[in-house]
PDB file of C-alpha atoms in Angstrom:
ATOM      1  CA  MET A 120       3.815  41.694  29.608  1.00  0.00           C
ATOM      2  CA  THR A 121       5.017  44.723  31.548  1.00  0.00           C
ATOM      3  CA  GLY A 122       7.860  44.280  33.983  1.00  0.00           C
ATOM      4  CA  GLY A 123       8.770  41.116  32.132  1.00  0.00           C
ATOM      5  CA  ALA A 124      12.557  41.126  32.388  1.00  0.00           C
ATOM      6  CA  SER A 125      12.867  39.572  35.849  1.00  0.00           C
ATOM      7  CA  GLY A 126      11.066  37.966  38.762  1.00  0.00           C
ATOM      8  CA  ILE A 127       7.378  37.151  38.309  1.00  0.00           C
ATOM      9  CA  GLY A 128       7.402  38.802  34.898  1.00  0.00           C
ATOM     10  CA  ALA A 129      10.237  36.702  33.504  1.00  0.00           C
ATOM     11  CA  ALA A 130       8.699  33.517  34.875  1.00  0.00           C
ATOM     12  CA  THR A 131       5.390  34.390  33.230  1.00  0.00           C
ATOM     13  CA  VAL A 132       7.038  35.239  29.919  1.00  0.00           C
ATOM     14  CA  THR A 133       8.740  31.839  30.023  1.00  0.00           C
ATOM     15  CA  ARG A 134       5.477  30.054  30.850  1.00  0.00           C
ATOM     16  CA  LEU A 135       3.433  31.819  28.158  1.00  0.00           C
ATOM     17  CA  HIS A 136       6.173  31.184  25.622  1.00  0.00           C
ATOM     18  CA  GLY A 137       6.034  27.529  26.596  1.00  0.00           C
ATOM     19  CA  GLU A 138       2.295  27.571  25.932  1.00  0.00           C
ATOM     20  CA  GLY A 139       2.964  28.758  22.390  1.00  0.00           C
ATOM     21  CA  ALA A 140       2.322  32.485  22.741  1.00  0.00           C
ATOM     22  CA  LEU A 141       4.125  35.286  20.971  1.00  0.00           C
ATOM     23  CA  VAL A 142       5.273  37.420  23.897  1.00  0.00           C
ATOM     24  CA  ALA A 143       6.183  41.096  24.067  1.00  0.00           C
ATOM     25  CA  VAL A 144       8.432  41.873  27.043  1.00  0.00           C
ATOM     26  CA  GLY A 145       7.987  45.469  28.149  1.00  0.00           C
ATOM     27  CA  ASP A 146      10.550  46.697  30.638  1.00  0.00           C
ATOM     28  CA  LEU A 147      12.805  49.599  31.541  1.00  0.00           C
ATOM     29  CA  ASP A 148      15.595  47.037  31.855  1.00  0.00           C
ATOM     30  CA  MET A 149      16.142  46.484  28.159  1.00  0.00           C
ATOM     31  CA  ASP A 150      19.303  44.454  28.735  1.00  0.00           C
ATOM     32  CA  GLY A 151      17.309  42.003  30.832  1.00  0.00           C
ATOM     33  CA  ALA A 152      14.479  41.908  28.289  1.00  0.00           C
ATOM     34  CA  ARG A 153      16.939  41.233  25.472  1.00  0.00           C
ATOM     35  CA  ARG A 154      18.635  38.452  27.444  1.00  0.00           C
ATOM     36  CA  LEU A 155      15.270  36.786  27.935  1.00  0.00           C
ATOM     37  CA  SER A 156      14.515  37.151  24.241  1.00  0.00           C
ATOM     38  CA  ASP A 157      17.894  35.676  23.311  1.00  0.00           C
ATOM     39  CA  GLU A 158      17.301  32.767  25.673  1.00  0.00           C
ATOM     40  CA  LEU A 159      13.779  31.931  24.508  1.00  0.00           C
ATOM     41  CA  GLY A 160      13.970  32.839  20.830  1.00  0.00           C
ATOM     42  CA  ASP A 161      12.198  34.957  18.243  1.00  0.00           C
ATOM     43  CA  ARG A 162       8.714  34.437  19.694  1.00  0.00           C
ATOM     44  CA  VAL A 163       9.770  36.694  22.590  1.00  0.00           C
ATOM     45  CA  GLN A 164      10.469  40.314  21.651  1.00  0.00           C
ATOM     46  CA  PRO A 165      11.759  43.123  23.934  1.00  0.00           C
ATOM     47  CA  PHE A 166      10.091  46.539  24.035  1.00  0.00           C
ATOM     48  CA  HIS A 167      11.028  49.662  25.975  1.00  0.00           C
ATOM     49  CA  TYR A 168       8.514  50.376  28.744  1.00  0.00           C
ATOM     50  CA  ASP A 169       8.754  53.087  31.392  1.00  0.00           C
ATOM     51  CA  ALA A 170       5.807  52.811  33.773  1.00  0.00           C
ATOM     52  CA  MET A 171       6.417  56.348  35.018  1.00  0.00           C
ATOM     53  CA  ASP A 172       6.111  57.860  31.520  1.00  0.00           C
ATOM     54  CA  PRO A 173       2.578  57.879  30.016  1.00  0.00           C
ATOM     55  CA  GLU A 174       3.923  58.400  26.493  1.00  0.00           C
ATOM     56  CA  SER A 175       6.220  55.390  26.854  1.00  0.00           C
ATOM     57  CA  ILE A 176       3.250  53.246  27.844  1.00  0.00           C
ATOM     58  CA  THR A 177       1.106  54.160  24.847  1.00  0.00           C
ATOM     59  CA  ASP A 178       4.106  53.929  22.512  1.00  0.00           C
ATOM     60  CA  MET A 179       4.867  50.409  23.729  1.00  0.00           C
ATOM     61  CA  VAL A 180       1.317  49.191  23.102  1.00  0.00           C
ATOM     62  CA  ALA A 181       1.374  50.726  19.626  1.00  0.00           C
ATOM     63  CA  ALA A 182       4.734  49.106  18.875  1.00  0.00           C
ATOM     64  CA  VAL A 183       3.514  45.702  20.056  1.00  0.00           C
ATOM     65  CA  VAL A 184       0.408  45.903  17.866  1.00  0.00           C
ATOM     66  CA  ALA A 185       2.511  47.004  14.899  1.00  0.00           C
ATOM     67  CA  ARG A 186       4.899  44.082  15.440  1.00  0.00           C
ATOM     68  CA  PHE A 187       2.373  41.297  16.126  1.00  0.00           C
ATOM     69  CA  ARG A 188      -0.687  42.762  14.316  1.00  0.00           C
ATOM     70  CA  LYS A 189      -2.946  42.012  17.292  1.00  0.00           C
ATOM     71  CA  LEU A 190      -3.027  41.893  21.069  1.00  0.00           C
ATOM     72  CA  ASP A 191      -4.844  39.039  22.803  1.00  0.00           C
ATOM     73  CA  ILE A 192      -3.455  39.158  26.339  1.00  0.00           C
ATOM     74  CA  LEU A 193      -2.178  41.999  28.489  1.00  0.00           C
ATOM     75  CA  HIS A 194      -0.437  41.224  31.754  1.00  0.00           C
ATOM     76  CA  ASN A 195       0.147  44.403  33.743  1.00  0.00           C
ATOM     77  CA  ASN A 196       2.879  43.355  36.128  1.00  0.00           C
ATOM     78  CA  ALA A 197       5.469  46.112  36.559  1.00  0.00           C
ATOM     79  CA  GLY A 198       5.691  47.425  40.118  1.00  0.00           C
ATOM     80  CA  ALA A 199       8.023  48.155  43.000  1.00  0.00           C
ATOM     81  CA  VAL A 200       8.232  48.780  46.732  1.00  0.00           C
ATOM     82  CA  GLY A 201      10.107  51.844  48.007  1.00  0.00           C
ATOM     83  CA  ARG A 202      12.254  52.010  51.125  1.00  0.00           C
ATOM     84  CA  GLU A 203      10.610  55.321  52.102  1.00  0.00           C
ATOM     85  CA  ASP A 204       7.149  53.723  51.981  1.00  0.00           C
ATOM     86  CA  THR A 205       6.432  53.485  55.698  1.00  0.00           C
ATOM     87  CA  THR A 206       3.515  54.827  57.755  1.00  0.00           C
ATOM     88  CA  VAL A 207       0.835  57.320  56.726  1.00  0.00           C
ATOM     89  CA  VAL A 208       2.525  60.083  58.734  1.00  0.00           C
ATOM     90  CA  ASP A 209       6.094  59.327  57.718  1.00  0.00           C
ATOM     91  CA  THR A 210       5.732  58.407  54.057  1.00  0.00           C
ATOM     92  CA  PRO A 211       6.780  61.340  51.835  1.00  0.00           C
ATOM     93  CA  LEU A 212       4.140  62.586  49.437  1.00  0.00           C
ATOM     94  CA  ALA A 213       6.537  61.909  46.581  1.00  0.00           C
ATOM     95  CA  MET A 214       6.646  58.249  47.625  1.00  0.00           C
ATOM     96  CA  TRP A 215       2.845  58.011  47.615  1.00  0.00           C
ATOM     97  CA  GLU A 216       2.611  59.641  44.196  1.00  0.00           C
ATOM     98  CA  SER A 217       5.363  57.440  42.794  1.00  0.00           C
ATOM     99  CA  ALA A 218       3.608  54.251  43.937  1.00  0.00           C
ATOM    100  CA  MET A 219       0.281  55.394  42.519  1.00  0.00           C
ATOM    101  CA  ASN A 220       1.878  56.337  39.200  1.00  0.00           C
ATOM    102  CA  LEU A 221       3.973  53.186  38.902  1.00  0.00           C
ATOM    103  CA  ASN A 222       1.177  50.827  39.814  1.00  0.00           C
ATOM    104  CA  ALA A 223      -2.332  52.231  39.460  1.00  0.00           C
ATOM    105  CA  ARG A 224      -1.803  54.887  36.772  1.00  0.00           C
ATOM    106  CA  ALA A 225       0.430  52.702  34.609  1.00  0.00           C
ATOM    107  CA  TYR A 226      -2.048  49.803  34.744  1.00  0.00           C
ATOM    108  CA  PHE A 227      -4.864  52.169  33.812  1.00  0.00           C
ATOM    109  CA  LEU A 228      -2.950  53.701  30.898  1.00  0.00           C
ATOM    110  CA  CYS A 229      -1.731  50.390  29.533  1.00  0.00           C
ATOM    111  CA  SER A 230      -5.221  48.887  29.725  1.00  0.00           C
ATOM    112  CA  ARG A 231      -6.740  51.970  28.115  1.00  0.00           C
ATOM    113  CA  ALA A 232      -4.265  51.737  25.244  1.00  0.00           C
ATOM    114  CA  ALA A 233      -4.780  47.996  24.741  1.00  0.00           C
ATOM    115  CA  LEU A 234      -8.560  47.754  24.990  1.00  0.00           C
ATOM    116  CA  PRO A 235      -9.514  49.309  21.616  1.00  0.00           C
ATOM    117  CA  THR A 236      -7.261  46.888  19.728  1.00  0.00           C
ATOM    118  CA  MET A 237      -8.560  43.924  21.719  1.00  0.00           C
ATOM    119  CA  ILE A 238     -12.170  44.903  21.082  1.00  0.00           C
ATOM    120  CA  GLU A 239     -11.519  45.483  17.383  1.00  0.00           C
ATOM    121  CA  ASN A 240     -10.031  41.980  17.114  1.00  0.00           C
ATOM    122  CA  GLY A 241     -12.962  40.315  18.874  1.00  0.00           C
ATOM    123  CA  GLY A 242     -11.861  40.324  22.499  1.00  0.00           C
ATOM    124  CA  GLY A 243      -8.982  39.752  24.848  1.00  0.00           C
ATOM    125  CA  VAL A 244      -7.809  39.104  28.379  1.00  0.00           C
ATOM    126  CA  ILE A 245      -6.245  41.448  30.922  1.00  0.00           C
ATOM    127  CA  VAL A 246      -4.511  40.040  33.980  1.00  0.00           C
ATOM    128  CA  ASN A 247      -3.276  42.532  36.566  1.00  0.00           C
ATOM    129  CA  THR A 248      -0.756  41.779  39.287  1.00  0.00           C
ATOM    130  CA  ALA A 249      -2.131  43.123  42.560  1.00  0.00           C
ATOM    131  CA  SER A 250      -0.930  41.986  46.003  1.00  0.00           C
ATOM    132  CA  SER A 251      -2.064  40.528  49.290  1.00  0.00           C
ATOM    133  CA  SER A 252      -1.079  43.953  50.658  1.00  0.00           C
ATOM    134  CA  ALA A 253      -4.336  45.235  49.168  1.00  0.00           C
ATOM    135  CA  PHE A 254      -6.446  43.274  51.648  1.00  0.00           C
ATOM    136  CA  ALA A 255      -4.918  43.814  55.087  1.00  0.00           C
ATOM    137  CA  GLY A 256      -3.157  46.699  56.760  1.00  0.00           C
ATOM    138  CA  GLN A 257       0.526  46.570  57.554  1.00  0.00           C
ATOM    139  CA  LEU A 258       2.810  48.681  59.708  1.00  0.00           C
ATOM    140  CA  THR A 259       4.636  49.928  56.608  1.00  0.00           C
ATOM    141  CA  GLN A 260       4.183  50.017  52.793  1.00  0.00           C
ATOM    142  CA  THR A 261       1.180  52.337  52.943  1.00  0.00           C
ATOM    143  CA  SER A 262       1.595  53.565  49.369  1.00  0.00           C
ATOM    144  CA  TYR A 263       2.202  50.130  47.940  1.00  0.00           C
ATOM    145  CA  GLY A 264      -0.872  48.653  49.621  1.00  0.00           C
ATOM    146  CA  GLY A 265      -3.043  51.570  48.556  1.00  0.00           C
ATOM    147  CA  SER A 266      -1.911  51.363  44.950  1.00  0.00           C
ATOM    148  CA  LYS A 267      -2.441  47.608  44.795  1.00  0.00           C
ATOM    149  CA  ALA A 268      -5.949  47.952  46.227  1.00  0.00           C
ATOM    150  CA  SER A 269      -6.765  50.370  43.430  1.00  0.00           C
ATOM    151  CA  ILE A 270      -5.598  47.757  40.901  1.00  0.00           C
ATOM    152  CA  VAL A 271      -8.150  45.274  42.232  1.00  0.00           C
ATOM    153  CA  ALA A 272     -10.904  47.866  41.795  1.00  0.00           C
ATOM    154  CA  LEU A 273      -9.659  48.867  38.331  1.00  0.00           C
ATOM    155  CA  THR A 274      -9.795  45.226  37.284  1.00  0.00           C
ATOM    156  CA  GLN A 275     -13.435  44.960  38.299  1.00  0.00           C
ATOM    157  CA  TYR A 276     -14.301  48.132  36.417  1.00  0.00           C
ATOM    158  CA  ILE A 277     -12.643  46.873  33.233  1.00  0.00           C
ATOM    159  CA  ALA A 278     -14.472  43.548  33.530  1.00  0.00           C
ATOM    160  CA  THR A 279     -17.791  45.320  34.063  1.00  0.00           C
ATOM    161  CA  GLN A 280     -17.468  47.939  31.350  1.00  0.00           C
ATOM    162  CA  TYR A 281     -16.108  45.695  28.590  1.00  0.00           C
ATOM    163  CA  GLY A 282     -17.316  42.195  29.420  1.00  0.00           C
ATOM    164  CA  ARG A 283     -20.017  42.246  26.752  1.00  0.00           C
ATOM    165  CA  GLN A 284     -17.314  43.090  24.215  1.00  0.00           C
ATOM    166  CA  ASN A 285     -15.582  39.805  25.006  1.00  0.00           C
ATOM    167  CA  ILE A 286     -13.015  41.281  27.368  1.00  0.00           C
ATOM    168  CA  ARG A 287     -12.129  39.376  30.517  1.00  0.00           C
ATOM    169  CA  ALA A 288     -10.173  41.021  33.322  1.00  0.00           C
ATOM    170  CA  ASN A 289      -8.895  39.439  36.514  1.00  0.00           C
ATOM    171  CA  SER A 290      -6.233  40.232  39.071  1.00  0.00           C
ATOM    172  CA  VAL A 291      -3.741  38.005  40.836  1.00  0.00           C
ATOM    173  CA  SER A 292      -2.643  38.847  44.360  1.00  0.00           C
ATOM    174  CA  PRO A 293       0.637  37.170  45.272  1.00  0.00           C
ATOM    175  CA  GLY A 294       1.553  36.690  48.892  1.00  0.00           C
ATOM    176  CA  ILE A 295       5.185  36.279  49.807  1.00  0.00           C
ATOM    177  CA  VAL A 296       7.075  35.397  46.623  1.00  0.00           C
ATOM    178  CA  VAL A 297      10.834  35.069  46.730  1.00  0.00           C
ATOM    179  CA  THR A 298      12.231  37.285  43.967  1.00  0.00           C
ATOM    180  CA  PRO A 299      15.463  39.274  43.608  1.00  0.00           C
ATOM    181  CA  ALA A 300      13.453  42.465  44.211  1.00  0.00           C
ATOM    182  CA  LEU A 301      12.088  41.163  47.522  1.00  0.00           C
ATOM    183  CA  LEU A 302      15.482  40.022  48.715  1.00  0.00           C
ATOM    184  CA  ARG A 303      16.894  43.438  47.823  1.00  0.00           C
ATOM    185  CA  VAL A 304      14.204  45.601  49.432  1.00  0.00           C
ATOM    186  CA  ALA A 305      12.805  43.542  52.328  1.00  0.00           C
ATOM    187  CA  PRO A 306      14.836  40.382  53.002  1.00  0.00           C
ATOM    188  CA  GLN A 307      13.477  40.200  56.553  1.00  0.00           C
ATOM    189  CA  LEU A 308      10.045  39.312  55.194  1.00  0.00           C
ATOM    190  CA  VAL A 309      11.250  35.936  53.993  1.00  0.00           C
ATOM    191  CA  GLU A 310      11.987  34.765  57.525  1.00  0.00           C
ATOM    192  CA  SER A 311       9.096  36.513  59.250  1.00  0.00           C
ATOM    193  CA  MET A 312       6.358  35.408  56.852  1.00  0.00           C
ATOM    194  CA  ALA A 313       7.202  31.695  56.628  1.00  0.00           C
ATOM    195  CA  PRO A 314       5.460  30.733  59.921  1.00  0.00           C
ATOM    196  CA  THR A 315       2.199  32.381  58.770  1.00  0.00           C
ATOM    197  CA  LEU A 316       1.755  30.206  55.670  1.00  0.00           C
ATOM    198  CA  LEU A 317      -0.226  26.972  55.396  1.00  0.00           C
ATOM    199  CA  THR A 318       2.205  25.591  52.847  1.00  0.00           C
ATOM    200  CA  GLU A 319       5.608  24.149  53.631  1.00  0.00           C
ATOM    201  CA  ARG A 320       7.406  26.546  51.331  1.00  0.00           C
ATOM    202  CA  LEU A 321       7.377  30.156  50.218  1.00  0.00           C
ATOM    203  CA  GLY A 322       5.968  31.199  46.870  1.00  0.00           C
ATOM    204  CA  THR A 323       8.013  31.283  43.693  1.00  0.00           C
ATOM    205  CA  PRO A 324       7.585  33.363  40.535  1.00  0.00           C
ATOM    206  CA  GLU A 325       6.556  30.164  38.746  1.00  0.00           C
ATOM    207  CA  ASP A 326       3.544  29.835  41.074  1.00  0.00           C
ATOM    208  CA  ILE A 327       2.262  33.201  39.876  1.00  0.00           C
ATOM    209  CA  ALA A 328       3.156  32.448  36.261  1.00  0.00           C
ATOM    210  CA  SER A 329       0.996  29.316  36.346  1.00  0.00           C
ATOM    211  CA  THR A 330      -1.932  31.321  37.668  1.00  0.00           C
ATOM    212  CA  VAL A 331      -1.571  34.012  35.011  1.00  0.00           C
ATOM    213  CA  ALA A 332      -1.338  31.394  32.273  1.00  0.00           C
ATOM    214  CA  PHE A 333      -4.558  29.782  33.519  1.00  0.00           C
ATOM    215  CA  LEU A 334      -6.465  33.072  33.718  1.00  0.00           C
ATOM    216  CA  ALA A 335      -5.265  34.043  30.248  1.00  0.00           C
ATOM    217  CA  SER A 336      -6.372  30.738  28.741  1.00  0.00           C
ATOM    218  CA  ASP A 337      -9.733  29.583  27.431  1.00  0.00           C
ATOM    219  CA  GLU A 338      -9.969  27.271  30.426  1.00  0.00           C
ATOM    220  CA  ALA A 339     -10.805  30.395  32.457  1.00  0.00           C
ATOM    221  CA  ARG A 340     -13.337  31.707  29.934  1.00  0.00           C
ATOM    222  CA  TYR A 341     -16.096  31.931  32.580  1.00  0.00           C
ATOM    223  CA  ILE A 342     -13.939  33.799  35.096  1.00  0.00           C
ATOM    224  CA  THR A 343     -13.865  37.598  35.017  1.00  0.00           C
ATOM    225  CA  GLY A 344     -13.845  40.464  37.488  1.00  0.00           C
ATOM    226  CA  GLN A 345     -12.198  38.281  40.097  1.00  0.00           C
ATOM    227  CA  ASN A 346      -9.117  38.519  42.260  1.00  0.00           C
ATOM    228  CA  LEU A 347      -7.236  35.294  42.882  1.00  0.00           C
ATOM    229  CA  CYS A 348      -5.011  35.195  45.954  1.00  0.00           C
ATOM    230  CA  VAL A 349      -1.925  33.059  45.434  1.00  0.00           C
ATOM    231  CA  ASP A 350      -0.517  33.345  48.917  1.00  0.00           C
ATOM    232  CA  GLY A 351       0.066  29.930  50.461  1.00  0.00           C
ATOM    233  CA  GLY A 352      -3.070  30.312  52.560  1.00  0.00           C
ATOM    234  CA  LEU A 353      -1.905  33.525  54.204  1.00  0.00           C
ATOM    235  CA  PHE A 354      -5.440  34.897  54.640  1.00  0.00           C
ATOM    236  CA  ALA A 355      -7.204  31.551  55.031  1.00  0.00           C
ATOM    237  CA  HIS A 356      -6.590  31.152  58.759  1.00  0.00           C
ATOM    238  CA  ALA A 357      -7.262  33.001  61.995  1.00  0.00           C
ATOM    239  CA  PRO A 358      -4.638  35.614  62.933  1.00  0.00           C
ATOM    240  CA  TYR A 359      -3.368  33.646  65.925  1.00  0.00           C
ATOM    241  CA  VAL A 360      -2.428  30.576  63.841  1.00  0.00           C
ATOM    242  CA  SER A 361       1.305  30.289  63.334  1.00  0.00           C
ATOM    243  CA  PHE A 362       3.663  27.407  62.706  1.00  0.00           C
TER     244      PHE A 362
END
């Protein structure tokens, strides 16, 4: 689990732990990862993970395999939205490159490092956190949306190339999910998005955690190469529908 110390990641770590899994929490926030480990117990172990550092990514996967002797499930989840991520014209190149490295490149590198071990052990599951931003244009967050769209495509390529080696890969695209990161970076979205949903409440990290747990389980053994939108019906209705 990358980006597992808070938000969606922490909720998913908690859910998978509750399902009986041994969970490796990869995060740059080692204090947060250790707190989660202390709270949940020895079956949750913290590992240093810097999504911007390719060597850190491969080292984390190697350390996880050395600790647990195998790797059955990889949840690529680490990601972020930058304040400078605005329009195509105004977004700095550095912002674009940072988003692509943090999201798309890191997911690629982590999957590439994990796949050989999974295949050697008879198979595995990769679940990638994408975003509803991958499927519709916005007035800002150009880099974030572009990077998340690439994650959806990467997921399909992994599923296609390694499906016959018992690898399943799917992506989850959250809509508006109330997390500390969202409230810090774009608190205005909470109020503005609520009228566009078909549900009576906004999403929670636990909603995404439940979806990841399902896709990682044998109950989803016939599902691969898919993207599952968990967005409160955001894209299910005509644009003029609002509540």
